[in-house]
C-alpha positions as MATLAB code, in Angstrom:
seq = 'XXXXXXXXXXXXXXXXXXXXXXXXXXXXXXXXXXXXXXXXXXXXXXXXXXXXXXXXXXXXXXXXXXXXXXXXXXXXXXXXXXXXXXXXXXXXXXXXXXXXXXXXXXXXXXXXXXXXXXXXXXXXXXXXXXXXXXXXXXXXXXXXXXXXXXXXXXXXXXXXXXXXXXXXXXXXXXXXXXXXXXXXXXXXXXXXXXXXXXXXXXXXXXXXXXXX';
ca = [
     126.226  157.584  102.454;
     124.958  155.156  105.347;
     125.194  151.436  104.543;
     123.412  150.038  107.523;
     120.323  148.086  106.512;
     121.688  147.780  102.766;
     123.444  145.184  100.951;
     127.054  145.335  101.308;
     128.687  146.809   97.755;
     128.980  143.691   95.381;
     132.702  144.328   93.960;
     135.734  142.163   93.764;
     138.939  143.325   95.253;
     142.264  141.964   95.079;
     143.536  140.695   98.421;
     146.588  139.144  100.050;
     147.232  136.411  102.501;
     149.953  135.194  104.936;
     150.850  132.552  102.210;
     151.789  135.218   99.455;
     148.856  134.753   97.566;
     146.847  137.382   95.509;
     143.502  136.343   94.762;
     139.921  138.406   94.180;
     137.574  138.807   97.044;
     134.240  139.754   97.226;
     133.045  140.549  100.698;
     129.244  140.084   99.856;
     129.952  136.849   98.273;
     131.855  135.850  101.190;
     128.872  136.369  103.542;
     126.160  134.990  101.351;
     128.053  132.034   99.766;
     129.829  130.723  103.116;
     126.397  131.639  105.496;
     128.766  133.634  107.859;
     128.989  137.073  109.185;
     131.714  139.089  108.184;
     133.704  142.016  110.171;
     135.483  144.275  107.633;
     138.008  146.717  109.312;
     139.761  149.510  107.249;
     143.229  151.097  108.294;
     145.034  153.880  106.830;
     148.271  152.489  105.865;
     150.788  149.855  106.099;
     154.131  150.109  107.926;
     152.433  152.963  110.536;
     151.924  153.116  113.977;
     148.427  152.394  115.516;
     147.426  150.092  112.413;
     149.872  147.161  113.466;
     148.305  147.387  116.936;
     144.805  146.765  115.565;
     145.782  143.935  113.335;
     147.430  141.872  115.958;
     144.475  142.573  118.066;
     142.096  141.246  115.723;
     144.314  138.339  115.275;
     144.392  137.516  118.755;
     140.490  137.711  118.857;
     140.311  135.336  115.697;
     138.919  132.392  117.570;
     136.376  134.161  119.336;
     135.137  135.666  115.910;
     135.185  131.839  114.482;
     133.108  130.949  117.582;
     130.456  133.279  116.352;
     130.615  132.193  112.670;
     132.405  135.063  111.554;
     134.862  136.026  109.076;
     137.332  138.708  109.808;
     139.057  140.581  106.720;
     141.462  143.760  107.058;
     141.757  146.164  104.364;
     143.712  149.157  103.010;
     144.847  151.015   99.848;
     148.101  149.346   99.994;
     149.097  147.046   97.211;
     149.084  143.335   97.617;
     153.073  143.491   97.314;
     153.369  146.077  100.277;
     150.752  144.029  102.291;
     152.940  140.776  101.880;
     156.086  142.683  102.853;
     154.279  143.824  105.814;
     153.225  140.398  106.961;
     156.859  139.204  106.726;
     158.089  141.909  109.142;
     158.319  140.836  112.723;
     156.260  142.026  115.520;
     159.410  143.454  117.166;
     160.018  145.607  114.203;
     156.504  147.150  113.753;
     155.145  144.470  111.536;
     152.063  142.061  111.192;
     153.739  138.730  110.867;
     151.637  136.328  112.658;
     148.370  137.800  110.877;
     146.477  134.763  109.156;
     143.166  136.704  107.560;
     143.052  137.920  104.510;
     143.638  141.731  103.975;
     142.016  143.770  101.034;
     144.447  145.610   98.707;
     142.034  148.306   97.468;
     144.764  150.195   95.747;
     142.255  151.469   92.751;
     140.145  152.782   95.685;
     136.912  151.210   93.967;
     135.302  149.750   96.932;
     136.804  152.240   99.515;
     135.316  155.172   97.222;
     132.036  153.396   97.058;
     131.862  153.212  100.805;
     133.053  156.935  101.000;
     135.833  156.425  103.558;
     138.574  158.244  101.823;
     140.247  161.196  103.786;
     139.464  163.455  101.128;
     138.758  166.906  102.631;
     138.881  169.208   99.304;
     138.819  168.674   95.738;
     140.231  171.551   93.325;
     139.307  171.343   89.679;
     142.029  173.349   87.543;
     139.972  174.360   84.392;
     142.931  175.679   82.335;
     144.969  172.230   82.940;
     141.961  169.853   83.444;
     143.758  168.644   86.551;
     141.940  167.761   90.078;
     143.880  167.850   93.114;
     142.727  166.934   96.443;
     143.772  167.545   99.980;
     144.415  164.579  102.234;
     146.368  161.328  101.621;
     143.545  159.793   99.983;
     143.774  156.648  102.137;
     140.842  155.290  104.415;
     139.893  156.267  108.119;
     139.397  153.352  110.482;
     136.099  152.288  109.119;
     134.209  148.891  110.634;
     131.714  147.104  108.899;
     129.567  144.134  110.566;
     127.550  142.180  107.971;
     125.233  139.512  108.025;
     124.633  136.235  106.508;
     122.462  137.582  103.789;
     125.212  140.375  103.125;
     123.065  143.080  104.754;
     125.335  145.756  106.928;
     124.020  145.867  110.719;
     126.544  147.952  111.782;
     129.243  150.585  110.337;
     131.551  152.727  112.416;
     134.509  155.167  111.447;
     137.521  156.565  113.730;
     139.605  159.267  112.824;
     143.482  158.255  112.097;
     144.786  158.605  115.722;
     141.867  156.507  117.557;
     142.311  152.648  117.494;
     139.393  150.546  117.924;
     138.105  148.259  120.735;
     137.954  144.723  119.289;
     135.476  143.538  122.225;
     132.809  146.087  121.124;
     132.617  144.225  117.894;
     132.374  140.805  119.556;
     129.516  142.224  121.745;
     127.701  143.604  118.893;
     127.622  140.340  116.719;
     126.221  138.596  120.150;
     123.605  141.183  120.693;
     122.482  140.734  116.459;
     122.593  137.198  116.823;
     120.563  137.286  119.827;
     117.962  139.390  117.995;
     118.244  136.868  115.025;
     117.782  133.773  117.250;
     115.287  135.151  119.879;
     113.396  138.029  118.190;
     113.937  140.169  121.127;
     115.864  143.559  120.976;
     118.961  144.377  123.168;
     119.032  147.357  125.474;
     121.932  149.690  126.320;
     124.916  147.851  127.611;
     123.639  144.527  126.789;
     126.416  141.606  126.805;
     125.806  137.833  126.390;
     123.735  136.525  129.228;
     121.968  139.622  130.226;
     118.074  140.441  129.908;
     117.040  141.390  126.581;
     113.523  142.484  126.098;
     110.474  142.649  124.100;
     110.318  145.435  121.232;
     106.748  146.569  122.816;
     105.537  149.030  125.461;
     105.331  146.449  127.918;
     108.425  144.930  127.219;
     110.365  148.151  127.741;
     108.137  148.684  130.919;
     109.131  145.461  132.445;
     112.697  145.857  131.856;
     112.825  149.275  133.090;
     110.885  147.987  136.199;
     113.736  145.495  137.136;
     116.794  147.308  136.081;
];
């Protein structure tokens, strides 16, 4: 189910920070109560390969997100304890030491299953034993959600496991949505901060296309 244009699910989830604190975090409340946008990105597993490159990339861009009044939150289905072990593993050993934003520990899969981002490809029910078996690791794809200050999702995207994300694109999407919020204009293809936007009517698109 697509969540764009809808409120993000109102669920409390365990989270871990770089200080070793485990706490409940509600993404919807983070946005609404703090009046900030939220970037929530899911990755498959701690202690893997593409995943640490993404977590470090979001950390390196954290200042740019903060300039845009945006909170960054990571997430996977690993436990808080595994997150903390990875946070205490150095970068040159494949770890994420130095990451300071919170990481959700959705080990009961309540939020990820609600979002529909788990890699279950088939479920089989054995009537004789009553056992359900699944194909897949039951972990998340590389899903990303951008949520506005009211808790409404304005972007969602899902990458398959081997394909890492482009952090700069999320900054561009936040800039574009913020421009729409502030100016009431719409942003054409390949729009970047400082470029022309346009009015959402026939005259607006005609004028834009005529000059571009």
